[in-house]
Short mmCIF file of N, CA and C in Angstrom, two decimals:
data_model
loop_
_atom_site.label_atom_id
_atom_site.label_comp_id
_atom_site.label_asym_id
_atom_site.label_seq_id
_atom_site.Cartn_x
_atom_site.Cartn_y
_atom_site.Cartn_z
N MET A 1378 0.85 -1.19 0.00
CA MET A 1378 0.00 0.00 -0.01
C MET A 1378 0.90 1.24 0.01
N ASN A 1379 0.49 2.25 -0.74
CA ASN A 1379 1.26 3.48 -0.83
C ASN A 1379 0.87 4.43 0.29
N SER A 1380 1.88 5.13 0.85
CA SER A 1380 1.64 6.12 1.89
C SER A 1380 1.02 7.38 1.28
N ASN A 1381 0.55 8.26 2.14
CA ASN A 1381 -0.03 9.53 1.65
C ASN A 1381 1.00 10.32 0.87
N ARG A 1382 2.25 10.34 1.34
CA ARG A 1382 3.31 11.06 0.66
C ARG A 1382 3.54 10.46 -0.73
N GLU A 1383 3.54 9.15 -0.83
CA GLU A 1383 3.72 8.47 -2.12
C GLU A 1383 2.58 8.79 -3.04
N LEU A 1384 1.35 8.77 -2.52
CA LEU A 1384 0.19 9.08 -3.35
C LEU A 1384 0.23 10.51 -3.86
N GLU A 1385 0.68 11.43 -3.02
CA GLU A 1385 0.81 12.84 -3.46
C GLU A 1385 1.87 12.95 -4.57
N ALA A 1386 2.97 12.22 -4.41
CA ALA A 1386 4.02 12.24 -5.42
C ALA A 1386 3.52 11.65 -6.75
N ILE A 1387 2.72 10.60 -6.65
CA ILE A 1387 2.18 9.97 -7.87
C ILE A 1387 1.22 10.93 -8.56
N THR A 1388 0.37 11.59 -7.78
CA THR A 1388 -0.57 12.56 -8.34
C THR A 1388 0.20 13.68 -9.05
N GLU A 1389 1.27 14.17 -8.43
CA GLU A 1389 2.08 15.23 -9.03
C GLU A 1389 2.74 14.74 -10.33
N ARG A 1390 3.28 13.50 -10.30
CA ARG A 1390 3.91 12.96 -11.49
C ARG A 1390 2.90 12.78 -12.62
N LEU A 1391 1.68 12.36 -12.28
CA LEU A 1391 0.64 12.21 -13.32
C LEU A 1391 0.28 13.56 -13.91
N ASP A 1392 0.21 14.58 -13.07
CA ASP A 1392 -0.06 15.93 -13.59
C ASP A 1392 1.05 16.37 -14.55
N GLN A 1393 2.31 16.12 -14.17
CA GLN A 1393 3.45 16.46 -15.04
C GLN A 1393 3.41 15.65 -16.33
N LEU A 1394 3.06 14.38 -16.23
CA LEU A 1394 2.97 13.52 -17.40
C LEU A 1394 1.87 14.04 -18.35
N ARG A 1395 0.74 14.41 -17.79
CA ARG A 1395 -0.34 14.96 -18.60
C ARG A 1395 0.14 16.15 -19.42
N LEU A 1396 0.88 17.05 -18.77
CA LEU A 1396 1.43 18.23 -19.47
C LEU A 1396 2.44 17.84 -20.53
N ARG A 1397 3.35 16.92 -20.18
CA ARG A 1397 4.36 16.47 -21.15
C ARG A 1397 3.73 15.82 -22.37
N LEU A 1398 2.76 14.95 -22.13
CA LEU A 1398 2.09 14.30 -23.27
C LEU A 1398 1.52 15.37 -24.20
N HIS A 1399 0.83 16.32 -23.62
CA HIS A 1399 0.21 17.38 -24.42
C HIS A 1399 1.28 18.20 -25.15
N GLU A 1400 2.31 18.63 -24.43
CA GLU A 1400 3.36 19.44 -25.03
C GLU A 1400 4.10 18.72 -26.13
N GLU A 1401 4.25 17.42 -26.03
CA GLU A 1401 5.00 16.64 -27.00
C GLU A 1401 4.11 16.11 -28.13
N GLY A 1402 2.82 16.53 -28.11
CA GLY A 1402 1.92 16.20 -29.20
C GLY A 1402 1.29 14.81 -29.12
N HIS A 1403 1.31 14.21 -27.95
CA HIS A 1403 0.67 12.90 -27.76
C HIS A 1403 -0.72 13.10 -27.17
N ARG A 1404 -1.62 12.21 -27.50
CA ARG A 1404 -2.96 12.29 -26.95
C ARG A 1404 -2.92 11.98 -25.46
N VAL A 1405 -3.65 12.75 -24.70
CA VAL A 1405 -3.77 12.54 -23.26
C VAL A 1405 -5.09 11.79 -23.08
N THR A 1406 -4.98 10.47 -22.81
CA THR A 1406 -6.20 9.67 -22.67
C THR A 1406 -6.29 9.12 -21.26
N PRO A 1407 -7.49 8.83 -20.78
CA PRO A 1407 -7.62 8.21 -19.46
C PRO A 1407 -6.91 6.87 -19.39
N GLN A 1408 -6.88 6.13 -20.50
CA GLN A 1408 -6.22 4.82 -20.51
C GLN A 1408 -4.70 5.00 -20.29
N ARG A 1409 -4.10 5.96 -21.00
CA ARG A 1409 -2.66 6.19 -20.84
C ARG A 1409 -2.32 6.58 -19.41
N LEU A 1410 -3.12 7.46 -18.86
CA LEU A 1410 -2.86 7.91 -17.48
C LEU A 1410 -3.05 6.75 -16.49
N ALA A 1411 -4.05 5.92 -16.72
CA ALA A 1411 -4.32 4.78 -15.83
C ALA A 1411 -3.18 3.78 -15.91
N ILE A 1412 -2.64 3.55 -17.09
CA ILE A 1412 -1.52 2.62 -17.25
C ILE A 1412 -0.29 3.18 -16.55
N ALA A 1413 -0.02 4.45 -16.73
CA ALA A 1413 1.13 5.08 -16.02
C ALA A 1413 0.94 4.99 -14.53
N GLU A 1414 -0.27 5.28 -14.06
CA GLU A 1414 -0.52 5.23 -12.63
C GLU A 1414 -0.33 3.82 -12.06
N ALA A 1415 -0.76 2.83 -12.81
CA ALA A 1415 -0.64 1.44 -12.34
C ALA A 1415 0.83 1.08 -12.13
N VAL A 1416 1.70 1.52 -13.02
CA VAL A 1416 3.13 1.22 -12.89
C VAL A 1416 3.71 2.05 -11.74
N MET A 1417 3.31 3.31 -11.63
CA MET A 1417 3.82 4.16 -10.56
C MET A 1417 3.45 3.66 -9.19
N ARG A 1418 2.23 3.11 -9.04
CA ARG A 1418 1.77 2.63 -7.74
C ARG A 1418 2.36 1.27 -7.37
N SER A 1419 2.75 0.49 -8.36
CA SER A 1419 3.19 -0.87 -8.12
C SER A 1419 4.57 -0.91 -7.44
N ARG A 1420 4.70 -1.84 -6.54
CA ARG A 1420 6.02 -2.10 -5.94
C ARG A 1420 6.56 -3.44 -6.42
N GLU A 1421 5.88 -4.01 -7.41
CA GLU A 1421 6.18 -5.38 -7.83
C GLU A 1421 6.78 -5.51 -9.21
N HIS A 1422 7.07 -4.42 -9.92
CA HIS A 1422 7.62 -4.50 -11.27
C HIS A 1422 6.67 -5.29 -12.18
N PRO A 1423 5.50 -4.77 -12.47
CA PRO A 1423 4.50 -5.54 -13.21
C PRO A 1423 4.87 -5.74 -14.68
N THR A 1424 4.31 -6.81 -15.24
CA THR A 1424 4.41 -7.05 -16.68
C THR A 1424 3.28 -6.26 -17.37
N ALA A 1425 3.34 -6.20 -18.67
CA ALA A 1425 2.26 -5.55 -19.41
C ALA A 1425 0.94 -6.27 -19.16
N GLN A 1426 0.98 -7.61 -19.11
CA GLN A 1426 -0.24 -8.37 -18.84
C GLN A 1426 -0.82 -8.01 -17.47
N GLU A 1427 0.01 -7.88 -16.47
CA GLU A 1427 -0.46 -7.53 -15.13
C GLU A 1427 -1.04 -6.13 -15.10
N VAL A 1428 -0.43 -5.20 -15.82
CA VAL A 1428 -0.99 -3.85 -15.91
C VAL A 1428 -2.35 -3.91 -16.59
N PHE A 1429 -2.44 -4.68 -17.68
CA PHE A 1429 -3.70 -4.84 -18.41
C PHE A 1429 -4.80 -5.39 -17.49
N GLU A 1430 -4.45 -6.41 -16.70
CA GLU A 1430 -5.43 -7.01 -15.80
C GLU A 1430 -5.88 -6.02 -14.72
N GLU A 1431 -4.98 -5.15 -14.27
CA GLU A 1431 -5.33 -4.19 -13.23
C GLU A 1431 -6.22 -3.08 -13.81
N VAL A 1432 -5.89 -2.59 -14.99
CA VAL A 1432 -6.55 -1.42 -15.55
C VAL A 1432 -7.73 -1.79 -16.45
N GLY A 1433 -7.68 -2.96 -17.05
CA GLY A 1433 -8.65 -3.36 -18.06
C GLY A 1433 -10.11 -3.33 -17.61
N GLY A 1434 -10.38 -3.59 -16.35
CA GLY A 1434 -11.75 -3.57 -15.87
C GLY A 1434 -12.41 -2.21 -15.95
N ARG A 1435 -11.60 -1.16 -15.86
CA ARG A 1435 -12.12 0.21 -15.98
C ARG A 1435 -12.32 0.63 -17.43
N PHE A 1436 -11.63 -0.08 -18.35
CA PHE A 1436 -11.69 0.26 -19.77
C PHE A 1436 -11.93 -1.03 -20.57
N PRO A 1437 -13.15 -1.50 -20.62
CA PRO A 1437 -13.43 -2.82 -21.22
C PRO A 1437 -13.05 -2.94 -22.68
N THR A 1438 -12.98 -1.82 -23.40
CA THR A 1438 -12.63 -1.91 -24.82
C THR A 1438 -11.12 -1.76 -25.08
N MET A 1439 -10.35 -1.55 -24.01
CA MET A 1439 -8.90 -1.40 -24.16
C MET A 1439 -8.26 -2.76 -24.42
N SER A 1440 -7.30 -2.78 -25.32
CA SER A 1440 -6.62 -4.04 -25.65
C SER A 1440 -5.25 -4.11 -24.96
N LEU A 1441 -4.69 -5.31 -24.94
CA LEU A 1441 -3.36 -5.50 -24.43
C LEU A 1441 -2.34 -4.74 -25.29
N ALA A 1442 -2.63 -4.63 -26.59
CA ALA A 1442 -1.75 -3.86 -27.48
C ALA A 1442 -1.67 -2.40 -27.05
N THR A 1443 -2.77 -1.85 -26.57
CA THR A 1443 -2.74 -0.47 -26.07
C THR A 1443 -1.82 -0.34 -24.88
N VAL A 1444 -1.82 -1.32 -24.02
CA VAL A 1444 -0.94 -1.31 -22.84
C VAL A 1444 0.51 -1.34 -23.30
N TYR A 1445 0.85 -2.25 -24.25
CA TYR A 1445 2.22 -2.32 -24.74
C TYR A 1445 2.64 -1.02 -25.41
N LYS A 1446 1.77 -0.46 -26.23
CA LYS A 1446 2.12 0.80 -26.92
C LYS A 1446 2.34 1.91 -25.91
N THR A 1447 1.47 1.99 -24.90
CA THR A 1447 1.61 3.04 -23.89
C THR A 1447 2.88 2.87 -23.07
N LEU A 1448 3.18 1.63 -22.69
CA LEU A 1448 4.41 1.39 -21.93
C LEU A 1448 5.62 1.75 -22.79
N GLY A 1449 5.57 1.48 -24.09
CA GLY A 1449 6.67 1.85 -24.98
C GLY A 1449 6.83 3.36 -25.04
N LEU A 1450 5.72 4.08 -25.13
CA LEU A 1450 5.76 5.54 -25.14
C LEU A 1450 6.32 6.06 -23.82
N LEU A 1451 5.85 5.51 -22.71
CA LEU A 1451 6.33 5.95 -21.41
C LEU A 1451 7.83 5.65 -21.24
N GLU A 1452 8.29 4.56 -21.82
CA GLU A 1452 9.72 4.25 -21.79
C GLU A 1452 10.50 5.30 -22.60
N GLU A 1453 10.02 5.63 -23.78
CA GLU A 1453 10.66 6.64 -24.64
C GLU A 1453 10.73 8.00 -23.90
N MET A 1454 9.71 8.29 -23.12
CA MET A 1454 9.64 9.55 -22.42
C MET A 1454 10.47 9.55 -21.11
N GLY A 1455 11.01 8.38 -20.76
CA GLY A 1455 11.81 8.28 -19.55
C GLY A 1455 10.99 8.17 -18.28
N GLU A 1456 9.72 7.79 -18.41
CA GLU A 1456 8.85 7.65 -17.25
C GLU A 1456 8.88 6.25 -16.65
N VAL A 1457 9.17 5.24 -17.46
CA VAL A 1457 9.32 3.86 -16.99
C VAL A 1457 10.58 3.26 -17.59
N VAL A 1458 11.06 2.23 -16.96
CA VAL A 1458 12.19 1.46 -17.48
C VAL A 1458 11.77 0.02 -17.59
N VAL A 1459 12.35 -0.67 -18.55
CA VAL A 1459 12.13 -2.10 -18.69
C VAL A 1459 13.19 -2.80 -17.83
N VAL A 1460 12.73 -3.75 -17.04
CA VAL A 1460 13.60 -4.51 -16.17
C VAL A 1460 13.55 -5.94 -16.67
N ALA A 1461 14.69 -6.60 -16.61
CA ALA A 1461 14.70 -8.02 -17.00
C ALA A 1461 13.71 -8.77 -16.13
N GLY A 1462 13.83 -10.01 -15.98
CA GLY A 1462 12.92 -10.73 -15.11
C GLY A 1462 12.64 -12.08 -15.71
N ASP A 1463 11.39 -12.49 -15.71
CA ASP A 1463 11.03 -13.77 -16.30
C ASP A 1463 11.65 -13.83 -17.68
N ARG A 1464 12.06 -15.00 -18.07
CA ARG A 1464 12.77 -15.15 -19.33
C ARG A 1464 11.96 -14.65 -20.52
N ASP A 1465 10.66 -14.75 -20.50
CA ASP A 1465 9.85 -14.42 -21.66
C ASP A 1465 9.07 -13.11 -21.55
N ARG A 1466 9.15 -12.43 -20.40
CA ARG A 1466 8.32 -11.25 -20.20
C ARG A 1466 9.12 -10.10 -19.63
N ALA A 1467 8.90 -8.93 -20.20
CA ALA A 1467 9.52 -7.72 -19.65
C ALA A 1467 8.70 -7.26 -18.46
N HIS A 1468 9.37 -6.70 -17.51
CA HIS A 1468 8.74 -6.11 -16.35
C HIS A 1468 9.02 -4.62 -16.41
N TYR A 1469 8.15 -3.81 -15.82
CA TYR A 1469 8.27 -2.36 -15.90
C TYR A 1469 8.39 -1.78 -14.50
N ASP A 1470 9.16 -0.71 -14.41
CA ASP A 1470 9.34 0.00 -13.15
C ASP A 1470 9.25 1.49 -13.45
N SER A 1471 8.61 2.20 -12.57
CA SER A 1471 8.50 3.64 -12.67
C SER A 1471 9.83 4.27 -12.35
N VAL A 1472 10.22 5.29 -13.07
CA VAL A 1472 11.46 6.00 -12.79
C VAL A 1472 11.18 6.92 -11.61
N VAL A 1473 11.77 6.59 -10.47
CA VAL A 1473 11.51 7.33 -9.23
C VAL A 1473 12.84 7.66 -8.55
N GLU A 1474 12.77 8.66 -7.70
CA GLU A 1474 13.89 9.03 -6.85
C GLU A 1474 13.62 8.50 -5.46
N PRO A 1475 14.58 8.09 -4.71
CA PRO A 1475 15.96 8.06 -5.11
C PRO A 1475 16.22 6.93 -6.09
N ALA A 1476 17.24 7.13 -6.89
CA ALA A 1476 17.59 6.12 -7.90
C ALA A 1476 17.86 4.78 -7.20
N HIS A 1477 17.53 3.73 -7.88
CA HIS A 1477 17.77 2.41 -7.31
C HIS A 1477 18.16 1.44 -8.42
N LEU A 1478 18.72 0.33 -8.02
CA LEU A 1478 19.08 -0.69 -9.00
C LEU A 1478 18.23 -1.93 -8.73
N HIS A 1479 18.30 -2.88 -9.64
CA HIS A 1479 17.47 -4.08 -9.55
C HIS A 1479 18.34 -5.32 -9.42
N LEU A 1480 17.93 -6.18 -8.50
CA LEU A 1480 18.50 -7.53 -8.39
C LEU A 1480 17.55 -8.44 -9.12
N VAL A 1481 18.02 -9.19 -10.08
CA VAL A 1481 17.17 -10.06 -10.91
C VAL A 1481 17.66 -11.49 -10.78
N CYS A 1482 16.73 -12.36 -10.35
CA CYS A 1482 17.07 -13.77 -10.23
C CYS A 1482 16.94 -14.44 -11.60
N THR A 1483 18.01 -15.03 -12.07
CA THR A 1483 17.99 -15.69 -13.38
C THR A 1483 17.31 -17.06 -13.31
N ALA A 1484 17.05 -17.56 -12.12
CA ALA A 1484 16.38 -18.85 -11.99
C ALA A 1484 14.86 -18.71 -12.00
N CYS A 1485 14.32 -17.81 -11.16
CA CYS A 1485 12.86 -17.70 -11.02
C CYS A 1485 12.28 -16.40 -11.58
N GLY A 1486 13.15 -15.43 -11.89
CA GLY A 1486 12.68 -14.17 -12.44
C GLY A 1486 12.29 -13.13 -11.40
N ALA A 1487 12.51 -13.41 -10.12
CA ALA A 1487 12.20 -12.45 -9.08
C ALA A 1487 13.02 -11.18 -9.27
N ILE A 1488 12.40 -10.03 -8.91
CA ILE A 1488 13.08 -8.75 -9.03
C ILE A 1488 12.96 -8.04 -7.70
N GLU A 1489 14.07 -7.51 -7.20
CA GLU A 1489 14.05 -6.75 -5.96
C GLU A 1489 14.76 -5.42 -6.21
N ASP A 1490 14.30 -4.37 -5.53
CA ASP A 1490 14.97 -3.07 -5.59
C ASP A 1490 16.08 -3.04 -4.55
N LEU A 1491 17.13 -2.33 -4.89
CA LEU A 1491 18.25 -2.16 -3.99
C LEU A 1491 18.73 -0.73 -4.10
N GLU A 1492 19.07 -0.12 -2.98
CA GLU A 1492 19.56 1.27 -3.01
C GLU A 1492 20.79 1.35 -3.90
N ALA A 1493 20.85 2.35 -4.73
CA ALA A 1493 21.95 2.52 -5.65
C ALA A 1493 23.10 3.26 -4.99
N PRO A 1494 24.32 3.04 -5.47
CA PRO A 1494 25.43 3.85 -4.99
C PRO A 1494 25.21 5.30 -5.41
N PRO A 1495 25.90 6.22 -4.82
CA PRO A 1495 25.72 7.64 -5.22
C PRO A 1495 25.89 7.78 -6.72
N LEU A 1496 24.90 8.35 -7.35
CA LEU A 1496 24.87 8.45 -8.80
C LEU A 1496 26.08 9.20 -9.35
N GLU A 1497 26.47 10.26 -8.70
CA GLU A 1497 27.61 11.04 -9.19
C GLU A 1497 28.88 10.19 -9.28
N LYS A 1498 29.05 9.29 -8.32
CA LYS A 1498 30.22 8.42 -8.35
C LYS A 1498 30.20 7.52 -9.58
N CYS A 1499 29.03 7.10 -9.98
CA CYS A 1499 28.91 6.24 -11.17
C CYS A 1499 29.06 7.03 -12.47
N LEU A 1500 28.55 8.27 -12.48
CA LEU A 1500 28.52 9.07 -13.71
C LEU A 1500 29.83 9.81 -13.98
N ARG A 1501 30.60 10.10 -12.96
CA ARG A 1501 31.82 10.90 -13.14
C ARG A 1501 32.72 10.33 -14.24
N PRO A 1502 33.06 9.03 -14.26
CA PRO A 1502 33.94 8.53 -15.33
C PRO A 1502 33.34 8.74 -16.72
N ALA A 1503 32.04 8.59 -16.86
CA ALA A 1503 31.42 8.77 -18.16
C ALA A 1503 31.52 10.24 -18.59
N ARG A 1504 31.22 11.14 -17.69
CA ARG A 1504 31.30 12.57 -17.99
C ARG A 1504 32.74 12.99 -18.32
N GLU A 1505 33.68 12.46 -17.58
CA GLU A 1505 35.09 12.81 -17.83
C GLU A 1505 35.55 12.35 -19.20
N SER A 1506 34.93 11.30 -19.73
CA SER A 1506 35.30 10.84 -21.08
C SER A 1506 34.42 11.43 -22.17
N GLY A 1507 33.61 12.44 -21.80
CA GLY A 1507 32.84 13.16 -22.81
C GLY A 1507 31.42 12.68 -23.05
N TRP A 1508 30.98 11.71 -22.29
CA TRP A 1508 29.62 11.20 -22.47
C TRP A 1508 28.62 12.11 -21.79
N LYS A 1509 27.47 12.24 -22.41
CA LYS A 1509 26.34 12.94 -21.77
C LYS A 1509 25.30 11.86 -21.48
N VAL A 1510 25.17 11.47 -20.25
CA VAL A 1510 24.26 10.39 -19.86
C VAL A 1510 22.89 10.98 -19.60
N GLY A 1511 21.88 10.48 -20.35
CA GLY A 1511 20.51 10.98 -20.16
C GLY A 1511 19.72 10.09 -19.19
N GLN A 1512 19.96 8.80 -19.26
CA GLN A 1512 19.28 7.86 -18.39
C GLN A 1512 20.32 6.79 -18.00
N TRP A 1513 20.03 6.10 -16.93
CA TRP A 1513 20.89 4.99 -16.55
C TRP A 1513 20.05 3.94 -15.84
N ARG A 1514 20.54 2.73 -15.87
CA ARG A 1514 19.93 1.67 -15.09
C ARG A 1514 21.01 0.62 -14.82
N LEU A 1515 20.84 -0.06 -13.73
CA LEU A 1515 21.80 -1.08 -13.35
C LEU A 1515 21.01 -2.27 -12.83
N GLU A 1516 21.31 -3.42 -13.42
CA GLU A 1516 20.69 -4.67 -13.01
C GLU A 1516 21.78 -5.63 -12.63
N LEU A 1517 21.63 -6.24 -11.48
CA LEU A 1517 22.55 -7.27 -11.05
C LEU A 1517 21.83 -8.60 -11.23
N LEU A 1518 22.40 -9.47 -12.01
CA LEU A 1518 21.79 -10.76 -12.31
C LEU A 1518 22.46 -11.84 -11.47
N GLY A 1519 21.65 -12.72 -10.91
CA GLY A 1519 22.18 -13.79 -10.11
C GLY A 1519 21.06 -14.69 -9.62
N THR A 1520 21.26 -15.30 -8.49
CA THR A 1520 20.27 -16.23 -7.94
C THR A 1520 19.81 -15.71 -6.58
N CYS A 1521 18.47 -15.60 -6.41
CA CYS A 1521 17.91 -15.12 -5.16
C CYS A 1521 18.18 -16.15 -4.04
N ALA A 1522 18.00 -15.72 -2.81
CA ALA A 1522 18.23 -16.60 -1.65
C ALA A 1522 17.35 -17.85 -1.70
N ARG A 1523 16.09 -17.68 -2.13
CA ARG A 1523 15.19 -18.83 -2.19
C ARG A 1523 15.66 -19.86 -3.19
N CYS A 1524 16.08 -19.42 -4.38
CA CYS A 1524 16.54 -20.36 -5.40
C CYS A 1524 17.92 -20.95 -5.04
N ALA A 1525 18.77 -20.14 -4.43
CA ALA A 1525 20.09 -20.63 -4.04
C ALA A 1525 20.00 -21.71 -2.98
N GLY A 1526 18.91 -21.66 -2.17
CA GLY A 1526 18.71 -22.64 -1.11
C GLY A 1526 18.17 -23.98 -1.60
N ARG A 1527 17.75 -24.02 -2.82
CA ARG A 1527 17.17 -25.27 -3.36
C ARG A 1527 18.24 -26.30 -3.70
#
């Protein structure tokens, strides 16, 4: 469950997203906003299918293709990132502060958030070599404690 502070932050991000969509010439639809909100509220790194199942009841004519297209647009806009996970399905995470990295189990597909090292420490070598980093993500792949214990 999200705290009041988290809900306020999500509401603010949705307002900003509404403006960005409009300013960048994209249609602002209730479906797009609901899909974005579903990812922002989730702590579980949902798949497109899971987002569809959560939001689809409110929009009976919405297709799974609409969810995929919207998630793709949100990824292009830097609002969500694709996280590895199950071998056959992409998982999505909202781009939030503070920055965090993902632990991904290659055996079962579990994904956990982990506090990231100070971003400046990671970006300094890239900047010193002339790179302009717009986005970043870090995934550590391995075996979760549950799978390692099997």
